[in-house]
mmCIF file of C-alpha atoms in Angstrom:
data_model
loop_
_atom_site.group_PDB
_atom_site.id
_atom_site.type_symbol
_atom_site.label_atom_id
_atom_site.label_comp_id
_atom_site.label_asym_id
_atom_site.label_seq_id
_atom_site.Cartn_x
_atom_site.Cartn_y
_atom_site.Cartn_z
ATOM 1 C CA UNK A 1 41.652 94.550 76.301
ATOM 2 C CA UNK A 2 37.967 94.097 75.533
ATOM 3 C CA UNK A 3 36.685 90.523 75.105
ATOM 4 C CA UNK A 4 33.255 89.815 73.630
ATOM 5 C CA UNK A 5 32.017 86.328 74.573
ATOM 6 C CA UNK A 6 29.412 84.678 72.323
ATOM 7 C CA UNK A 7 28.065 81.366 73.691
ATOM 8 C CA UNK A 8 25.397 79.093 72.265
ATOM 9 C CA UNK A 9 22.012 79.532 73.943
ATOM 10 C CA UNK A 10 22.384 76.790 76.542
ATOM 11 C CA UNK A 11 23.902 76.600 80.021
ATOM 12 C CA UNK A 12 26.179 73.735 79.012
ATOM 13 C CA UNK A 13 28.003 75.986 76.559
ATOM 14 C CA UNK A 14 28.043 79.177 78.630
ATOM 15 C CA UNK A 15 29.068 77.792 82.034
ATOM 16 C CA UNK A 16 32.495 76.493 80.829
ATOM 17 C CA UNK A 17 33.317 80.029 79.632
ATOM 18 C CA UNK A 18 32.669 81.698 82.994
ATOM 19 C CA UNK A 19 36.016 80.925 84.701
ATOM 20 C CA UNK A 20 37.985 82.186 81.692
ATOM 21 C CA UNK A 21 35.880 85.336 81.552
ATOM 22 C CA UNK A 22 36.621 85.902 85.233
ATOM 23 C CA UNK A 23 40.327 85.258 84.664
ATOM 24 C CA UNK A 24 40.300 88.022 82.054
ATOM 25 C CA UNK A 25 38.543 90.433 84.402
ATOM 26 C CA UNK A 26 40.888 89.557 87.262
ATOM 27 C CA UNK A 27 43.770 90.481 84.948
ATOM 28 C CA UNK A 28 42.185 93.886 84.384
ATOM 29 C CA UNK A 29 40.407 93.279 81.080
ATOM 30 C CA UNK A 30 36.808 94.064 80.150
ATOM 31 C CA UNK A 31 34.260 91.344 79.326
ATOM 32 C CA UNK A 32 30.834 91.531 77.709
ATOM 33 C CA UNK A 33 28.658 88.508 76.841
ATOM 34 C CA UNK A 34 26.447 88.634 73.741
ATOM 35 C CA UNK A 35 23.819 85.944 74.083
ATOM 36 C CA UNK A 36 20.331 84.897 73.138
ATOM 37 C CA UNK A 37 17.653 85.540 75.800
ATOM 38 C CA UNK A 38 17.575 82.005 77.336
ATOM 39 C CA UNK A 39 21.133 82.506 78.598
ATOM 40 C CA UNK A 40 20.909 86.157 79.704
ATOM 41 C CA UNK A 41 19.892 85.480 83.302
ATOM 42 C CA UNK A 42 22.665 82.913 83.672
ATOM 43 C CA UNK A 43 25.177 85.505 82.473
ATOM 44 C CA UNK A 44 23.982 88.139 84.947
ATOM 45 C CA UNK A 45 23.957 85.626 87.826
ATOM 46 C CA UNK A 46 27.556 84.700 86.983
ATOM 47 C CA UNK A 47 28.576 88.325 87.513
ATOM 48 C CA UNK A 48 29.086 89.352 83.901
ATOM 49 C CA UNK A 49 27.435 91.940 81.684
ATOM 50 C CA UNK A 50 24.976 90.616 79.093
ATOM 51 C CA UNK A 51 23.655 92.007 75.832
ATOM 52 C CA UNK A 52 20.813 90.009 74.279
ATOM 53 C CA UNK A 53 20.926 89.274 70.556
ATOM 54 C CA UNK A 54 18.970 87.050 68.188
ATOM 55 C CA UNK A 55 15.893 86.992 70.376
ATOM 56 C CA UNK A 56 13.586 85.970 67.534
ATOM 57 C CA UNK A 57 14.855 82.379 67.478
ATOM 58 C CA UNK A 58 14.795 79.623 70.140
ATOM 59 C CA UNK A 59 17.794 77.436 69.376
ATOM 60 C CA UNK A 60 17.189 74.655 71.896
ATOM 61 C CA UNK A 61 13.490 74.341 71.078
ATOM 62 C CA UNK A 62 14.480 73.831 67.434
ATOM 63 C CA UNK A 63 17.141 71.281 68.427
ATOM 64 C CA UNK A 64 14.466 69.380 70.360
ATOM 65 C CA UNK A 65 12.110 69.546 67.371
ATOM 66 C CA UNK A 66 14.825 68.175 65.084
ATOM 67 C CA UNK A 67 15.390 65.315 67.526
ATOM 68 C CA UNK A 68 11.677 64.454 67.462
ATOM 69 C CA UNK A 69 11.740 64.407 63.650
ATOM 70 C CA UNK A 70 14.746 62.087 63.642
ATOM 71 C CA UNK A 71 13.121 59.764 66.158
ATOM 72 C CA UNK A 72 9.928 59.783 64.129
ATOM 73 C CA UNK A 73 11.737 58.483 61.054
ATOM 74 C CA UNK A 74 14.387 56.232 62.629
ATOM 75 C CA UNK A 75 12.429 55.001 65.642
ATOM 76 C CA UNK A 76 14.990 56.540 68.002
ATOM 77 C CA UNK A 77 17.883 58.966 67.899
ATOM 78 C CA UNK A 78 21.348 57.569 67.082
ATOM 79 C CA UNK A 79 22.965 56.762 70.409
ATOM 80 C CA UNK A 80 26.671 57.105 69.648
ATOM 81 C CA UNK A 81 29.119 58.416 67.073
ATOM 82 C CA UNK A 82 29.954 54.802 66.248
ATOM 83 C CA UNK A 83 26.321 54.186 65.357
ATOM 84 C CA UNK A 84 26.305 57.285 63.180
ATOM 85 C CA UNK A 85 29.424 56.083 61.360
ATOM 86 C CA UNK A 86 27.759 52.858 60.162
ATOM 87 C CA UNK A 87 24.415 54.456 59.305
ATOM 88 C CA UNK A 88 23.202 54.397 55.694
ATOM 89 C CA UNK A 89 25.010 57.344 54.018
ATOM 90 C CA UNK A 90 21.805 58.978 52.790
ATOM 91 C CA UNK A 91 20.185 58.710 56.208
ATOM 92 C CA UNK A 92 23.342 60.018 57.852
ATOM 93 C CA UNK A 93 23.374 63.002 55.497
ATOM 94 C CA UNK A 94 19.692 63.705 56.204
ATOM 95 C CA UNK A 95 20.228 63.419 59.943
ATOM 96 C CA UNK A 96 23.293 65.649 59.851
ATOM 97 C CA UNK A 97 21.522 68.346 57.863
ATOM 98 C CA UNK A 98 18.598 68.272 60.280
ATOM 99 C CA UNK A 99 20.957 68.587 63.252
ATOM 100 C CA UNK A 100 22.905 71.495 61.793
ATOM 101 C CA UNK A 101 19.881 73.469 60.592
ATOM 102 C CA UNK A 102 18.977 74.964 64.032
ATOM 103 C CA UNK A 103 22.512 76.338 64.368
ATOM 104 C CA UNK A 104 22.254 77.934 60.921
ATOM 105 C CA UNK A 105 18.895 79.505 61.848
ATOM 106 C CA UNK A 106 20.446 80.767 65.100
ATOM 107 C CA UNK A 107 23.293 82.356 63.129
ATOM 108 C CA UNK A 108 20.766 84.085 60.875
ATOM 109 C CA UNK A 109 18.882 85.432 63.900
ATOM 110 C CA UNK A 110 22.037 86.578 65.711
ATOM 111 C CA UNK A 111 24.165 87.947 62.869
ATOM 112 C CA UNK A 112 22.703 91.446 62.473
ATOM 113 C CA UNK A 113 22.612 92.210 66.190
ATOM 114 C CA UNK A 114 26.067 90.735 66.756
ATOM 115 C CA UNK A 115 27.713 92.628 63.903
ATOM 116 C CA UNK A 116 26.136 95.871 65.127
ATOM 117 C CA UNK A 117 27.353 95.217 68.694
ATOM 118 C CA UNK A 118 30.871 94.328 67.535
ATOM 119 C CA UNK A 119 31.119 97.512 65.500
ATOM 120 C CA UNK A 120 29.784 99.663 68.340
ATOM 121 C CA UNK A 121 31.601 98.092 71.318
ATOM 122 C CA UNK A 122 34.842 97.507 69.375
ATOM 123 C CA UNK A 123 36.190 94.384 71.130
ATOM 124 C CA UNK A 124 39.813 93.343 70.773
ATOM 125 C CA UNK A 125 38.808 89.666 70.566
ATOM 126 C CA UNK A 126 35.678 87.542 70.209
ATOM 127 C CA UNK A 127 35.556 84.339 72.280
ATOM 128 C CA UNK A 128 33.002 81.751 71.163
ATOM 129 C CA UNK A 129 32.243 78.053 71.128
ATOM 130 C CA UNK A 130 32.572 76.205 67.807
ATOM 131 C CA UNK A 131 28.830 75.701 67.218
ATOM 132 C CA UNK A 132 27.949 79.410 67.324
ATOM 133 C CA UNK A 133 28.357 80.193 63.652
ATOM 134 C CA UNK A 134 27.443 83.874 63.819
ATOM 135 C CA UNK A 135 30.627 84.646 65.771
ATOM 136 C CA UNK A 136 33.154 84.066 62.941
ATOM 137 C CA UNK A 137 30.963 86.208 60.668
ATOM 138 C CA UNK A 138 30.964 89.088 63.158
ATOM 139 C CA UNK A 139 34.709 88.738 63.697
ATOM 140 C CA UNK A 140 35.308 88.924 59.937
ATOM 141 C CA UNK A 141 33.052 91.915 59.380
ATOM 142 C CA UNK A 142 34.370 93.843 62.390
ATOM 143 C CA UNK A 143 38.005 92.894 61.750
ATOM 144 C CA UNK A 144 38.386 91.263 65.180
ATOM 145 C CA UNK A 145 40.448 88.146 66.045
ATOM 146 C CA UNK A 146 38.469 85.062 67.056
ATOM 147 C CA UNK A 147 39.280 82.467 69.736
ATOM 148 C CA UNK A 148 37.309 79.258 70.174
ATOM 149 C CA UNK A 149 36.463 78.037 73.676
ATOM 150 C CA UNK A 150 35.700 74.329 74.100
ATOM 151 C CA UNK A 151 33.090 73.038 76.562
ATOM 152 C CA UNK A 152 34.517 69.554 77.149
ATOM 153 C CA UNK A 153 36.395 66.702 75.470
ATOM 154 C CA UNK A 154 36.490 67.436 71.761
ATOM 155 C CA UNK A 155 33.869 65.384 69.927
ATOM 156 C CA UNK A 156 35.003 63.693 66.686
ATOM 157 C CA UNK A 157 32.400 65.483 64.539
ATOM 158 C CA UNK A 158 33.092 68.983 65.852
ATOM 159 C CA UNK A 159 35.534 69.871 63.066
ATOM 160 C CA UNK A 160 32.640 69.427 60.619
ATOM 161 C CA UNK A 161 31.078 72.636 61.935
ATOM 162 C CA UNK A 162 31.326 75.629 59.642
ATOM 163 C CA UNK A 163 34.049 77.976 60.839
ATOM 164 C CA UNK A 164 35.788 75.297 62.896
ATOM 165 C CA UNK A 165 37.332 73.200 60.172
ATOM 166 C CA UNK A 166 34.532 72.307 57.758
ATOM 167 C CA UNK A 167 35.407 72.579 54.068
ATOM 168 C CA UNK A 168 33.564 75.688 52.785
ATOM 169 C CA UNK A 169 32.201 73.595 49.918
ATOM 170 C CA UNK A 170 30.300 71.570 52.522
ATOM 171 C CA UNK A 171 28.733 74.538 54.290
ATOM 172 C CA UNK A 172 24.919 74.734 54.230
ATOM 173 C CA UNK A 173 23.785 76.975 51.384
ATOM 174 C CA UNK A 174 21.847 79.290 53.720
ATOM 175 C CA UNK A 175 24.932 79.854 55.856
ATOM 176 C CA UNK A 176 27.065 80.706 52.835
ATOM 177 C CA UNK A 177 24.379 83.172 51.716
ATOM 178 C CA UNK A 178 24.385 84.742 55.192
ATOM 179 C CA UNK A 179 28.150 85.284 55.116
ATOM 180 C CA UNK A 180 28.035 86.552 51.529
ATOM 181 C CA UNK A 181 25.286 89.009 52.476
ATOM 182 C CA UNK A 182 27.566 90.610 55.067
ATOM 183 C CA UNK A 183 30.606 90.541 52.791
ATOM 184 C CA UNK A 184 32.387 88.029 55.031
ATOM 185 C CA UNK A 185 34.905 85.634 53.515
ATOM 186 C CA UNK A 186 33.966 81.950 53.767
ATOM 187 C CA UNK A 187 36.900 79.960 55.158
ATOM 188 C CA UNK A 188 37.428 76.613 56.841
ATOM 189 C CA UNK A 189 38.669 78.062 60.139
ATOM 190 C CA UNK A 190 38.659 81.526 61.657
ATOM 191 C CA UNK A 191 40.204 80.991 65.075
ATOM 192 C CA UNK A 192 43.622 82.092 66.284
ATOM 193 C CA UNK A 193 43.562 79.041 68.551
ATOM 194 C CA UNK A 194 41.256 77.031 70.814
ATOM 195 C CA UNK A 195 41.159 77.057 74.597
ATOM 196 C CA UNK A 196 40.317 73.692 76.152
ATOM 197 C CA UNK A 197 40.039 73.269 79.918
ATOM 198 C CA UNK A 198 40.045 69.497 80.362
ATOM 199 C CA UNK A 199 42.221 66.830 82.026
ATOM 200 C CA UNK A 200 44.389 65.175 79.352
ATOM 201 C CA UNK A 201 43.044 61.756 80.366
ATOM 202 C CA UNK A 202 39.599 62.751 79.098
ATOM 203 C CA UNK A 203 40.682 64.707 76.033
ATOM 204 C CA UNK A 204 40.626 63.188 72.569
ATOM 205 C CA UNK A 205 43.039 63.379 69.683
ATOM 206 C CA UNK A 206 45.485 66.099 68.804
ATOM 207 C CA UNK A 207 44.010 69.262 67.372
ATOM 208 C CA UNK A 208 46.217 72.003 65.877
ATOM 209 C CA UNK A 209 46.361 75.206 67.927
ATOM 210 C CA UNK A 210 44.414 73.696 70.824
ATOM 211 C CA UNK A 211 45.827 74.816 74.186
ATOM 212 C CA UNK A 212 44.808 72.913 77.300
ATOM 213 C CA UNK A 213 44.399 74.516 80.723
ATOM 214 C CA UNK A 214 43.124 73.591 84.155
ATOM 215 C CA UNK A 215 39.385 73.020 84.318
ATOM 216 C CA UNK A 216 37.646 75.180 86.922
ATOM 217 C CA UNK A 217 34.083 73.923 87.444
ATOM 218 C CA UNK A 218 31.241 76.413 87.377
ATOM 219 C CA UNK A 219 27.657 75.148 87.261
ATOM 220 C CA UNK A 220 25.750 78.206 88.411
ATOM 221 C CA UNK A 221 25.294 80.027 91.700
ATOM 222 C CA UNK A 222 23.049 79.346 94.699
ATOM 223 C CA UNK A 223 22.567 79.748 98.430
ATOM 224 C CA UNK A 224 23.759 76.405 99.811
ATOM 225 C CA UNK A 225 21.674 74.485 102.390
ATOM 226 C CA UNK A 226 23.224 73.515 105.768
ATOM 227 C CA UNK A 227 22.801 69.786 105.114
ATOM 228 C CA UNK A 228 25.192 69.860 102.153
ATOM 229 C CA UNK A 229 28.307 69.815 104.301
ATOM 230 C CA UNK A 230 26.965 67.207 106.730
ATOM 231 C CA UNK A 231 27.639 63.488 106.447
ATOM 232 C CA UNK A 232 24.793 61.293 105.268
ATOM 233 C CA UNK A 233 24.305 59.587 108.649
ATOM 234 C CA UNK A 234 27.447 57.530 108.078
ATOM 235 C CA UNK A 235 26.375 56.455 104.598
ATOM 236 C CA UNK A 236 28.163 57.372 101.356
ATOM 237 C CA UNK A 237 26.447 60.045 99.299
ATOM 238 C CA UNK A 238 25.544 59.418 95.641
ATOM 239 C CA UNK A 239 24.583 62.315 93.379
ATOM 240 C CA UNK A 240 22.097 61.692 90.574
ATOM 241 C CA UNK A 241 21.827 64.510 88.033
ATOM 242 C CA UNK A 242 20.218 65.126 84.663
ATOM 243 C CA UNK A 243 21.113 67.217 81.646
ATOM 244 C CA UNK A 244 20.298 70.950 81.782
ATOM 245 C CA UNK A 245 19.442 70.981 78.070
ATOM 246 C CA UNK A 246 15.804 71.551 77.184
ATOM 247 C CA UNK A 247 16.470 69.553 74.025
ATOM 248 C CA UNK A 248 16.600 66.311 76.019
ATOM 249 C CA UNK A 249 14.705 66.998 79.237
ATOM 250 C CA UNK A 250 11.542 64.919 79.621
ATOM 251 C CA UNK A 251 8.286 66.737 78.987
ATOM 252 C CA UNK A 252 6.029 64.629 81.179
ATOM 253 C CA UNK A 253 6.009 62.527 84.334
ATOM 254 C CA UNK A 254 8.215 59.590 85.252
ATOM 255 C CA UNK A 255 11.453 61.542 85.431
ATOM 256 C CA UNK A 256 14.544 59.280 85.121
ATOM 257 C CA UNK A 257 16.250 61.039 88.056
ATOM 258 C CA UNK A 258 13.432 59.963 90.372
ATOM 259 C CA UNK A 259 13.533 56.398 89.053
ATOM 260 C CA UNK A 260 17.306 56.196 89.543
ATOM 261 C CA UNK A 261 17.108 57.735 93.019
ATOM 262 C CA UNK A 262 14.392 55.291 94.106
ATOM 263 C CA UNK A 263 16.348 52.298 92.790
ATOM 264 C CA UNK A 264 19.579 53.323 94.512
ATOM 265 C CA UNK A 265 17.842 54.072 97.813
ATOM 266 C CA UNK A 266 16.031 50.719 97.719
ATOM 267 C CA UNK A 267 19.038 48.570 96.839
ATOM 268 C CA UNK A 268 22.006 50.289 98.548
ATOM 269 C CA UNK A 269 22.754 51.774 101.938
ATOM 270 C CA UNK A 270 23.457 55.249 100.581
ATOM 271 C CA UNK A 271 22.186 58.794 100.810
ATOM 272 C CA UNK A 272 20.995 59.907 97.376
ATOM 273 C CA UNK A 273 21.090 63.557 96.340
ATOM 274 C CA UNK A 274 18.969 64.235 93.253
ATOM 275 C CA UNK A 275 20.445 67.393 91.736
ATOM 276 C CA UNK A 276 17.708 68.802 89.511
ATOM 277 C CA UNK A 277 16.623 72.028 87.864
ATOM 278 C CA UNK A 278 13.333 73.840 88.306
ATOM 279 C CA UNK A 279 12.302 72.432 84.903
ATOM 280 C CA UNK A 280 12.952 68.903 86.212
ATOM 281 C CA UNK A 281 10.648 69.506 89.160
ATOM 282 C CA UNK A 282 7.930 70.797 86.888
ATOM 283 C CA UNK A 283 8.365 67.713 84.685
ATOM 284 C CA UNK A 284 7.109 65.580 87.556
ATOM 285 C CA UNK A 285 9.684 63.929 89.800
ATOM 286 C CA UNK A 286 6.939 62.240 91.779
ATOM 287 C CA UNK A 287 7.387 60.869 95.314
ATOM 288 C CA UNK A 288 10.830 59.853 96.521
ATOM 289 C CA UNK A 289 11.617 57.604 99.508
ATOM 290 C CA UNK A 290 13.447 58.412 102.719
ATOM 291 C CA UNK A 291 17.164 58.778 102.171
ATOM 292 C CA UNK A 292 16.713 60.818 98.993
ATOM 293 C CA UNK A 293 17.268 64.570 99.025
ATOM 294 C CA UNK A 294 15.885 66.715 96.213
ATOM 295 C CA UNK A 295 18.516 69.391 95.580
ATOM 296 C CA UNK A 296 16.862 71.900 93.270
ATOM 297 C CA UNK A 297 19.085 74.417 91.481
ATOM 298 C CA UNK A 298 22.212 73.520 93.467
ATOM 299 C CA UNK A 299 25.389 73.771 91.346
ATOM 300 C CA UNK A 300 27.180 70.461 90.861
ATOM 301 C CA UNK A 301 30.518 72.024 91.779
ATOM 302 C CA UNK A 302 29.106 72.443 95.315
ATOM 303 C CA UNK A 303 27.409 69.040 95.543
ATOM 304 C CA UNK A 304 29.938 66.621 94.027
ATOM 305 C CA UNK A 305 32.853 67.246 96.437
ATOM 306 C CA UNK A 306 30.636 65.701 99.154
ATOM 307 C CA UNK A 307 29.809 62.592 97.082
ATOM 308 C CA UNK A 308 31.307 59.132 96.642
ATOM 309 C CA UNK A 309 29.786 58.522 93.184
ATOM 310 C CA UNK A 310 28.248 60.698 90.464
ATOM 311 C CA UNK A 311 25.438 59.337 88.301
ATOM 312 C CA UNK A 312 25.006 61.636 85.313
ATOM 313 C CA UNK A 313 23.916 61.664 81.674
ATOM 314 C CA UNK A 314 27.372 62.399 80.270
ATOM 315 C CA UNK A 315 27.064 66.127 79.710
ATOM 316 C CA UNK A 316 30.517 67.694 79.559
ATOM 317 C CA UNK A 317 29.946 69.922 82.587
ATOM 318 C CA UNK A 318 28.807 67.006 84.761
ATOM 319 C CA UNK A 319 31.612 64.702 83.602
ATOM 320 C CA UNK A 320 34.359 67.283 84.079
ATOM 321 C CA UNK A 321 33.041 68.515 87.430
ATOM 322 C CA UNK A 322 33.058 64.952 88.763
ATOM 323 C CA UNK A 323 36.481 64.246 87.264
ATOM 324 C CA UNK A 324 38.250 67.267 88.737
ATOM 325 C CA UNK A 325 36.788 66.452 92.149
ATOM 326 C CA UNK A 326 38.078 62.874 91.979
ATOM 327 C CA UNK A 327 34.579 61.335 91.959
ATOM 328 C CA UNK A 328 33.915 58.056 90.061
ATOM 329 C CA UNK A 329 31.033 58.176 87.587
ATOM 330 C CA UNK A 330 28.228 56.075 86.193
ATOM 331 C CA UNK A 331 27.189 57.658 82.898
ATOM 332 C CA UNK A 332 23.691 57.015 81.516
ATOM 333 C CA UNK A 333 23.975 58.689 78.093
ATOM 334 C CA UNK A 334 21.149 60.190 76.061
ATOM 335 C CA UNK A 335 22.899 60.636 72.710
ATOM 336 C CA UNK A 336 26.208 60.543 70.798
ATOM 337 C CA UNK A 337 27.899 63.423 72.660
ATOM 338 C CA UNK A 338 26.975 61.948 76.043
ATOM 339 C CA UNK A 339 28.124 58.477 74.960
ATOM 340 C CA UNK A 340 31.408 59.937 73.761
ATOM 341 C CA UNK A 341 32.056 61.607 77.131
ATOM 342 C CA UNK A 342 31.080 58.398 78.925
ATOM 343 C CA UNK A 343 33.501 56.453 76.757
ATOM 344 C CA UNK A 344 36.281 58.878 77.720
ATOM 345 C CA UNK A 345 35.495 58.339 81.423
ATOM 346 C CA UNK A 346 35.514 54.562 80.895
ATOM 347 C CA UNK A 347 38.831 54.691 79.028
ATOM 348 C CA UNK A 348 40.351 56.585 81.954
ATOM 349 C CA UNK A 349 39.133 53.868 84.347
ATOM 350 C CA UNK A 350 37.233 56.464 86.377
ATOM 351 C CA UNK A 351 33.748 55.104 85.729
ATOM 352 C CA UNK A 352 31.457 53.166 83.436
ATOM 353 C CA UNK A 353 29.157 54.127 80.595
ATOM 354 C CA UNK A 354 25.882 52.228 80.473
ATOM 355 C CA UNK A 355 23.990 51.431 77.277
ATOM 356 C CA UNK A 356 22.699 54.672 75.747
ATOM 357 C CA UNK A 357 19.112 55.710 75.263
ATOM 358 C CA UNK A 358 17.531 54.459 78.492
ATOM 359 C CA UNK A 359 17.981 53.969 82.210
ATOM 360 C CA UNK A 360 19.199 50.463 83.066
ATOM 361 C CA UNK A 361 18.326 50.489 86.791
ATOM 362 C CA UNK A 362 19.870 47.081 87.479
ATOM 363 C CA UNK A 363 23.092 48.065 85.722
ATOM 364 C CA UNK A 364 23.029 51.403 87.485
ATOM 365 C CA UNK A 365 22.744 49.997 90.994
ATOM 366 C CA UNK A 366 25.333 47.285 90.269
ATOM 367 C CA UNK A 367 27.804 49.862 88.941
ATOM 368 C CA UNK A 368 27.353 52.216 91.891
ATOM 369 C CA UNK A 369 27.737 49.291 94.293
ATOM 370 C CA UNK A 370 30.986 48.254 92.594
ATOM 371 C CA UNK A 371 32.401 51.769 92.867
ATOM 372 C CA UNK A 372 31.574 51.935 96.565
ATOM 373 C CA UNK A 373 33.266 48.593 97.289
ATOM 374 C CA UNK A 374 36.281 48.671 94.940
ATOM 375 C CA UNK A 375 38.760 51.514 95.437
ATOM 376 C CA UNK A 376 40.235 51.289 91.928
ATOM 377 C CA UNK A 377 37.480 53.532 90.570
ATOM 378 C CA UNK A 378 38.264 56.212 93.130
ATOM 379 C CA UNK A 379 41.983 55.909 92.432
ATOM 380 C CA UNK A 380 41.463 56.421 88.698
ATOM 381 C CA UNK A 381 39.182 59.394 89.374
ATOM 382 C CA UNK A 382 41.791 60.806 91.732
ATOM 383 C CA UNK A 383 44.358 60.520 88.942
ATOM 384 C CA UNK A 384 42.145 62.692 86.728
ATOM 385 C CA UNK A 385 41.949 65.219 89.560
ATOM 386 C CA UNK A 386 45.750 65.303 89.801
ATOM 387 C CA UNK A 387 46.070 65.609 86.015
ATOM 388 C CA UNK A 388 43.787 68.603 86.050
ATOM 389 C CA UNK A 389 45.711 70.320 88.835
ATOM 390 C CA UNK A 390 48.934 69.806 86.869
ATOM 391 C CA UNK A 391 47.581 71.814 83.910
ATOM 392 C CA UNK A 392 48.444 75.514 83.530
ATOM 393 C CA UNK A 393 45.985 77.830 85.299
ATOM 394 C CA UNK A 394 43.604 80.027 83.322
ATOM 395 C CA UNK A 395 45.858 82.976 84.090
ATOM 396 C CA UNK A 396 48.193 81.402 81.505
ATOM 397 C CA UNK A 397 45.348 81.362 78.979
ATOM 398 C CA UNK A 398 44.951 85.088 79.579
ATOM 399 C CA UNK A 399 48.683 85.580 79.019
ATOM 400 C CA UNK A 400 48.493 83.547 75.802
ATOM 401 C CA UNK A 401 45.712 85.776 74.550
ATOM 402 C CA UNK A 402 47.521 88.965 75.546
ATOM 403 C CA UNK A 403 50.604 87.867 73.631
ATOM 404 C CA UNK A 404 48.572 86.853 70.575
ATOM 405 C CA UNK A 405 46.938 90.257 70.348
#
């Protein structure tokens, strides 16, 4: 079987696909990843073959630009799905159209290359995430079945994406024109089913044809330093991490990771590991005190098993990696998707979600202190770890796909 993977152009959407792609290859199947250039190096470093498509368009830069426009008009970005729900309908419509537009432009940039690749490589299935709207088009034109791959707990607005449940009458006009131009039928949903690797305690709702499997964390590859496996001089280790998305990374000094690390080191007897990307370092972390380690480009799945608490922004990869390692979390969300994931962690009793949109250092240190002194947080996180282990392995997802085809 040949499987063509088509992720959105961001690490947070590609990394969750890697374990399933490896499960397919372990079962003897062939995998190719069609991606925009920002993801190509990540694909190669994960051990898979990449073909670049849609190189004329920078999806995440456009997402960041849309966010700036929204903040310019509203004063700040909406912080949660609940806030979006009570927004003035006209403003909500404007904001939604602005948010979806970069994904439509990405589909326009990717469609020609992707259709050509699908026709030439002749996959037996296309595996994609729900926001990559060129993938259903290519599947239609090439006559190939489509499977959706989730990247975390299913957000309540996700079924409004074209090709993943949205009423065709509500599709953006430019997207309908794109599909019509290729002779592709416009339908509400194109997928055979969805694959979701997520502990049930963090998942939301019941979605038809969604099959849940064990989450296997993958956050990149690296050469690990010797200190990672050593104890923090008898002190508990706290990991502070930031989103990998360029759409929300700070562009200047005063990085929130550094501020959080300094506050925790000053107030608590802990070893702080600041897990950052090269972009974070260039953004200006500034000086950090003794007791804080800067862990640049270390994958979270290697760092978090050594930690007592995870402080993160609520990205799905960070939340799930902490959960399946039984690590309590303090979530400092940056937007609706992050708040939603933080709310799921809170509902499971495995952490707390602070007020979105900023870094409440007093609330942060108090929450971390509580999790270090009260074992109920660890017990709830451990329950999520057990839930995850009780889910079917990804080998069963491969079997499901084999039977479907």
